[in-house]
Amino acid sequence: MGAVTTAIIAVVGLALGWIAIEMACKPCLDKGREAIDRSLNPDYDPDDITAPLNSTDDHDSSSQPSQSV
């Protein structure tokens, strides 16, 4: 019974530690996750100068220039 109790305490401790790190580093982690999402987006063009530098909505089609033929 002691091994089960120790395992449960360890798992709960890891979960609480993870939550504490997520809460403490939220701004930094959000910026990093946004950068990862942007780099994995196949529609994102880093050379597009018409897109704002601090865009929070990468899926907004209104910021994309329209192509006329």
PDB file of C-alpha atoms in Angstrom:
ATOM      1  CA  MET A   1       0.000   0.000   0.000  1.00  0.00           C
ATOM      2  CA  GLY A   2       2.928   2.352   0.637  1.00  0.00           C
ATOM      3  CA  ALA A   3       4.126   2.157  -2.982  1.00  0.00           C
ATOM      4  CA  VAL A   4       0.692   3.136  -4.322  1.00  0.00           C
ATOM      5  CA  THR A   5       0.486   6.106  -1.951  1.00  0.00           C
ATOM      6  CA  THR A   6       3.977   7.224  -2.935  1.00  0.00           C
ATOM      7  CA  ALA A   7       3.137   6.950  -6.637  1.00  0.00           C
ATOM      8  CA  ILE A   8      -0.082   8.965  -6.218  1.00  0.00           C
ATOM      9  CA  ILE A   9       1.747  11.683  -4.262  1.00  0.00           C
ATOM     10  CA  ALA A  10       4.450  11.846  -6.943  1.00  0.00           C
ATOM     11  CA  VAL A  11       1.918  12.159  -9.778  1.00  0.00           C
ATOM     12  CA  VAL A  12      -0.033  14.869  -7.950  1.00  0.00           C
ATOM     13  CA  GLY A  13       3.217  16.696  -7.201  1.00  0.00           C
ATOM     14  CA  LEU A  14       4.226  16.615 -10.864  1.00  0.00           C
ATOM     15  CA  ALA A  15       0.801  17.888 -11.935  1.00  0.00           C
ATOM     16  CA  LEU A  16       0.904  20.759  -9.449  1.00  0.00           C
ATOM     17  CA  GLY A  17       4.449  21.620 -10.519  1.00  0.00           C
ATOM     18  CA  TRP A  18       3.421  21.699 -14.180  1.00  0.00           C
ATOM     19  CA  ILE A  19       0.466  23.975 -13.395  1.00  0.00           C
ATOM     20  CA  ALA A  20       2.720  26.306 -11.379  1.00  0.00           C
ATOM     21  CA  ILE A  21       5.208  26.592 -14.260  1.00  0.00           C
ATOM     22  CA  GLU A  22       2.392  27.224 -16.755  1.00  0.00           C
ATOM     23  CA  MET A  23       0.964  30.003 -14.591  1.00  0.00           C
ATOM     24  CA  ALA A  24       4.313  31.621 -13.775  1.00  0.00           C
ATOM     25  CA  CYS A  25       5.641  31.638 -17.338  1.00  0.00           C
ATOM     26  CA  LYS A  26       2.359  32.214 -19.196  1.00  0.00           C
ATOM     27  CA  PRO A  27       3.388  35.330 -21.208  1.00  0.00           C
ATOM     28  CA  CYS A  28       6.631  33.783 -22.390  1.00  0.00           C
ATOM     29  CA  LEU A  29       5.033  30.435 -23.181  1.00  0.00           C
ATOM     30  CA  ASP A  30       2.180  32.101 -25.108  1.00  0.00           C
ATOM     31  CA  LYS A  31       4.644  34.032 -27.300  1.00  0.00           C
ATOM     32  CA  GLY A  32       6.647  30.885 -27.933  1.00  0.00           C
ATOM     33  CA  ARG A  33       3.587  28.824 -28.805  1.00  0.00           C
ATOM     34  CA  GLU A  34       2.347  31.587 -31.115  1.00  0.00           C
ATOM     35  CA  ALA A  35       5.722  31.629 -32.887  1.00  0.00           C
ATOM     36  CA  ILE A  36       5.650  27.851 -33.284  1.00  0.00           C
ATOM     37  CA  ASP A  37       2.096  27.937 -34.643  1.00  0.00           C
ATOM     38  CA  ARG A  38       3.060  30.695 -37.081  1.00  0.00           C
ATOM     39  CA  SER A  39       6.141  28.832 -38.291  1.00  0.00           C
ATOM     40  CA  LEU A  40       4.124  25.639 -38.836  1.00  0.00           C
ATOM     41  CA  ASN A  41       1.385  27.495 -40.751  1.00  0.00           C
ATOM     42  CA  PRO A  42       1.904  26.761 -44.475  1.00  0.00           C
ATOM     43  CA  ASP A  43      -0.007  29.936 -45.433  1.00  0.00           C
ATOM     44  CA  TYR A  44       2.288  32.237 -43.420  1.00  0.00           C
ATOM     45  CA  ASP A  45       4.784  34.159 -45.529  1.00  0.00           C
ATOM     46  CA  PRO A  46       7.528  35.850 -43.503  1.00  0.00           C
ATOM     47  CA  ASP A  47       8.444  37.971 -46.537  1.00  0.00           C
ATOM     48  CA  ASP A  48       4.951  39.482 -46.787  1.00  0.00           C
ATOM     49  CA  ILE A  49       5.495  43.134 -45.851  1.00  0.00           C
ATOM     50  CA  THR A  50       1.779  43.992 -45.862  1.00  0.00           C
ATOM     51  CA  ALA A  51       1.075  41.839 -42.806  1.00  0.00           C
ATOM     52  CA  PRO A  52       1.405  43.616 -39.441  1.00  0.00           C
ATOM     53  CA  LEU A  53       4.397  42.595 -37.339  1.00  0.00           C
ATOM     54  CA  ASN A  54       2.411  41.951 -34.181  1.00  0.00           C
ATOM     55  CA  SER A  55      -0.577  40.237 -35.722  1.00  0.00           C
ATOM     56  CA  THR A  56      -2.553  38.110 -33.293  1.00  0.00           C
ATOM     57  CA  ASP A  57      -4.906  36.670 -35.918  1.00  0.00           C
ATOM     58  CA  ASP A  58      -2.886  34.888 -38.613  1.00  0.00           C
ATOM     59  CA  HIS A  59      -6.017  33.503 -40.263  1.00  0.00           C
ATOM     60  CA  ASP A  60      -7.515  36.914 -41.084  1.00  0.00           C
ATOM     61  CA  SER A  61      -7.945  37.048 -44.848  1.00  0.00           C
ATOM     62  CA  SER A  62      -8.602  40.795 -44.886  1.00  0.00           C
ATOM     63  CA  SER A  63      -4.924  41.583 -44.243  1.00  0.00           C
ATOM     64  CA  GLN A  64      -3.878  39.593 -47.317  1.00  0.00           C
ATOM     65  CA  PRO A  65      -3.561  41.598 -50.538  1.00  0.00           C
ATOM     66  CA  SER A  66      -6.000  40.595 -53.241  1.00  0.00           C
ATOM     67  CA  GLN A  67      -4.554  39.331 -56.479  1.00  0.00           C
ATOM     68  CA  SER A  68      -6.014  40.836 -59.606  1.00  0.00           C
ATOM     69  CA  VAL A  69      -5.535  39.162 -62.950  1.00  0.00           C
TER      70      VAL A  69
END
